[in-house]
Every structure is written in C-alpha cells, then in structure tokens.
C-alpha cells in the first residue's frame, strides 16, 4: 500500500469520527439544534482544530513509519490526486448550487417552498455548509482510494 493510500484511509477514518462528533453537537435526531453564536463558533473552532491535529498526526505518522520527511508522489500519484480534487470540486459546485436554488425558490412564492433543507437559522446554515465541506473531503479520499484500487 502506497503512502498516499495510507494517508487516504487514515484521513477517511478520522474525518468520519470528527464528523460524528460534529453532528452529535449539532443535531437532535434529524433536526439541527438552534444554538447561540458563541456556541456555534466554539463548535466550529473545536472541529477545525480537531481536523488540523488529526491531519498533522497522520502526516507525521506516515513520515516516521516510512523514514521519509514527506509523502513521496510520482506522476501517477499526482494525477490521482488531481482527479480526486476534481470530483470533490464538482460536488462542491453542485451542493452550493442546490443551496442557492433552494434559497431562491423559497422566495419566489409559497408554491415553491421547499422543505428539503432548513436554512432559517444560523445553526442550520452552518451545519449545511460545514457538512458540504466534510462530504467533499470524504469524496476526495474515496476517489483517491478507488483510483489506487484500479
């Protein structure tokens, strides 16, 4: 297994665990809990710091176990990384456009009221946007692993 694959697996697992922590702080069942601004900021900073620490630990661990200071990448690794980034970017474009259409359609008339995503509170907007970022990262890691499996 290459260093990039090890990194992707570790990142996939840690991202899943951190997102589980995040959704436990934000959801009650399937509903986003309305929280104050300072509480949302605290959750955001906590989760971002958790991601930074997890990614640093993964990078250092892979570097120490391989005896190299950096993850080696050849042309194939760079092409796989570029393709995985492209999949994540396409997901971000689609997801952000879904939110835009949802917001605009909700303001056209009562007939266009969509209840797919609740974007009426800062907590629900924060949860939706942060979830999109996490899913994009997961897509990038899964695309990397699928590409190496080929």
Tab-separated table of C-alpha atoms in Angstrom:
chain	number	residue	atom	x	y	z
A	1	UNK	CA	0.000	0.000	0.000
A	2	UNK	CA	1.415	3.371	-1.005
A	3	UNK	CA	1.872	6.290	1.376
A	4	UNK	CA	-0.941	8.171	-0.347
A	5	UNK	CA	-3.318	5.240	0.181
A	6	UNK	CA	-2.372	5.002	3.858
A	7	UNK	CA	-2.962	8.729	4.198
A	8	UNK	CA	-6.345	8.465	2.457
A	9	UNK	CA	-7.514	5.599	4.671
A	10	UNK	CA	-6.407	7.359	7.848
A	11	UNK	CA	-7.950	10.641	6.725
A	12	UNK	CA	-11.189	8.905	5.796
A	13	UNK	CA	-11.454	7.302	9.243
A	14	UNK	CA	-10.541	10.440	11.192
A	15	UNK	CA	-12.867	12.599	9.085
A	16	UNK	CA	-15.713	10.195	9.789
A	17	UNK	CA	-15.013	10.269	13.523
A	18	UNK	CA	-14.715	14.056	13.645
A	19	UNK	CA	-17.912	14.474	11.638
A	20	UNK	CA	-19.655	12.083	14.038
A	21	UNK	CA	-18.537	14.355	16.909
A	22	UNK	CA	-19.709	17.424	14.968
A	23	UNK	CA	-23.155	16.029	14.191
A	24	UNK	CA	-23.561	14.905	17.816
A	25	UNK	CA	-23.007	18.530	18.866
A	26	UNK	CA	-25.346	19.953	16.207
A	27	UNK	CA	-28.242	17.509	15.851
A	28	UNK	CA	-31.071	16.214	17.985
A	29	UNK	CA	-32.312	13.271	15.978
A	30	UNK	CA	-32.530	14.644	12.443
A	31	UNK	CA	-33.134	18.266	13.483
A	32	UNK	CA	-30.426	20.905	13.815
A	33	UNK	CA	-30.466	22.340	17.321
A	34	UNK	CA	-30.731	26.124	17.347
A	35	UNK	CA	-27.658	27.335	19.198
A	36	UNK	CA	-26.224	30.720	20.084
A	37	UNK	CA	-23.493	32.391	18.055
A	38	UNK	CA	-20.758	31.790	20.650
A	39	UNK	CA	-21.732	28.116	20.902
A	40	UNK	CA	-21.597	27.740	17.103
A	41	UNK	CA	-18.226	29.487	16.963
A	42	UNK	CA	-16.922	27.234	19.738
A	43	UNK	CA	-18.105	24.139	17.882
A	44	UNK	CA	-16.559	25.387	14.648
A	45	UNK	CA	-13.191	26.138	16.227
A	46	UNK	CA	-13.162	22.832	18.108
A	47	UNK	CA	-13.872	20.823	14.967
A	48	UNK	CA	-11.345	22.757	12.855
A	49	UNK	CA	-8.638	22.234	15.497
A	50	UNK	CA	-9.544	18.534	15.621
A	51	UNK	CA	-9.104	18.315	11.823
A	52	UNK	CA	-5.760	20.135	11.954
A	53	UNK	CA	-4.434	17.897	14.731
A	54	UNK	CA	-5.688	14.712	13.047
A	55	UNK	CA	-4.159	15.602	9.671
A	56	UNK	CA	-0.853	16.562	11.333
A	57	UNK	CA	-0.734	13.283	13.268
A	58	UNK	CA	-1.488	11.307	10.103
A	59	UNK	CA	1.239	13.103	8.146
A	60	UNK	CA	3.842	12.735	10.910
A	61	UNK	CA	2.971	9.078	11.488
A	62	UNK	CA	3.280	8.202	7.816
A	63	UNK	CA	6.543	10.142	7.566
A	64	UNK	CA	8.023	8.420	10.630
A	65	UNK	CA	6.974	4.923	9.589
A	66	UNK	CA	8.331	5.359	6.077
A	67	UNK	CA	11.590	7.011	7.150
A	68	UNK	CA	10.986	9.937	4.807
A	69	UNK	CA	10.090	13.522	5.699
A	70	UNK	CA	7.330	13.819	3.142
A	71	UNK	CA	4.866	11.608	1.310
A	72	UNK	CA	6.511	10.663	-1.968
A	73	UNK	CA	4.432	11.335	-5.071
A	74	UNK	CA	5.203	10.341	-8.634
A	75	UNK	CA	3.282	11.368	-11.763
A	76	UNK	CA	0.589	8.718	-11.190
A	77	UNK	CA	0.055	9.889	-7.603
A	78	UNK	CA	-0.252	13.493	-8.748
A	79	UNK	CA	-2.741	12.524	-11.478
A	80	UNK	CA	-4.829	10.557	-8.962
A	81	UNK	CA	-4.749	13.478	-6.535
A	82	UNK	CA	-5.823	15.895	-9.282
A	83	UNK	CA	-8.723	13.659	-10.305
A	84	UNK	CA	-9.852	13.228	-6.685
A	85	UNK	CA	-9.710	17.004	-6.185
A	86	UNK	CA	-11.777	17.409	-9.342
A	87	UNK	CA	-14.505	15.086	-8.005
A	88	UNK	CA	-14.585	16.990	-4.704
A	89	UNK	CA	-14.768	20.311	-6.563
A	90	UNK	CA	-17.666	19.114	-8.728
A	91	UNK	CA	-19.520	18.030	-5.592
A	92	UNK	CA	-18.940	21.460	-4.024
A	93	UNK	CA	-20.291	23.193	-7.125
A	94	UNK	CA	-23.433	21.045	-7.201
A	95	UNK	CA	-24.065	21.279	-3.450
A	96	UNK	CA	-23.636	25.056	-3.286
A	97	UNK	CA	-25.922	25.466	-6.293
A	98	UNK	CA	-28.552	23.275	-4.609
A	99	UNK	CA	-28.463	25.607	-1.616
A	100	UNK	CA	-28.672	28.692	-3.854
A	101	UNK	CA	-31.655	27.293	-5.812
A	102	UNK	CA	-33.294	26.246	-2.553
A	103	UNK	CA	-32.957	29.758	-1.120
A	104	UNK	CA	-34.122	31.477	-4.301
A	105	UNK	CA	-37.026	29.110	-4.945
A	106	UNK	CA	-38.233	29.602	-1.390
A	107	UNK	CA	-38.510	33.344	-2.009
A	108	UNK	CA	-40.436	33.109	-5.298
A	109	UNK	CA	-43.806	32.059	-3.911
A	110	UNK	CA	-45.459	29.766	-1.410
A	111	UNK	CA	-45.871	27.119	-4.114
A	112	UNK	CA	-42.084	26.935	-4.444
A	113	UNK	CA	-41.478	26.461	-0.739
A	114	UNK	CA	-39.018	23.623	-0.406
A	115	UNK	CA	-38.545	21.893	2.905
A	116	UNK	CA	-35.555	19.806	1.878
A	117	UNK	CA	-33.027	21.889	3.785
A	118	UNK	CA	-33.916	24.139	6.696
A	119	UNK	CA	-31.904	27.307	6.182
A	120	UNK	CA	-33.843	29.544	8.538
A	121	UNK	CA	-31.298	29.777	11.348
A	122	UNK	CA	-27.554	30.364	11.551
A	123	UNK	CA	-27.135	26.912	13.117
A	124	UNK	CA	-28.811	25.147	10.188
A	125	UNK	CA	-26.861	27.166	7.599
A	126	UNK	CA	-23.613	26.417	9.455
A	127	UNK	CA	-24.463	22.727	9.648
A	128	UNK	CA	-25.348	22.531	5.952
A	129	UNK	CA	-22.220	24.343	4.762
A	130	UNK	CA	-19.835	22.515	7.071
A	131	UNK	CA	-21.393	19.180	6.124
A	132	UNK	CA	-20.796	20.022	2.463
A	133	UNK	CA	-17.114	20.675	3.204
A	134	UNK	CA	-16.749	17.390	5.080
A	135	UNK	CA	-18.524	15.394	2.362
A	136	UNK	CA	-16.273	16.987	-0.278
A	137	UNK	CA	-13.230	15.846	1.707
A	138	UNK	CA	-14.687	12.346	2.059
A	139	UNK	CA	-15.357	12.229	-1.690
A	140	UNK	CA	-11.765	13.251	-2.346
A	141	UNK	CA	-10.406	10.469	-0.127
A	142	UNK	CA	-12.778	7.833	-1.537
A	143	UNK	CA	-11.926	8.858	-5.109
A	144	UNK	CA	-8.237	8.531	-4.241
A	145	UNK	CA	-8.721	5.044	-2.839
A	146	UNK	CA	-10.846	3.922	-5.796
A	147	UNK	CA	-8.243	5.244	-8.219
A	148	UNK	CA	-5.459	3.331	-6.485
A	149	UNK	CA	-7.572	0.181	-6.480
A	150	UNK	CA	-7.793	0.262	-10.292
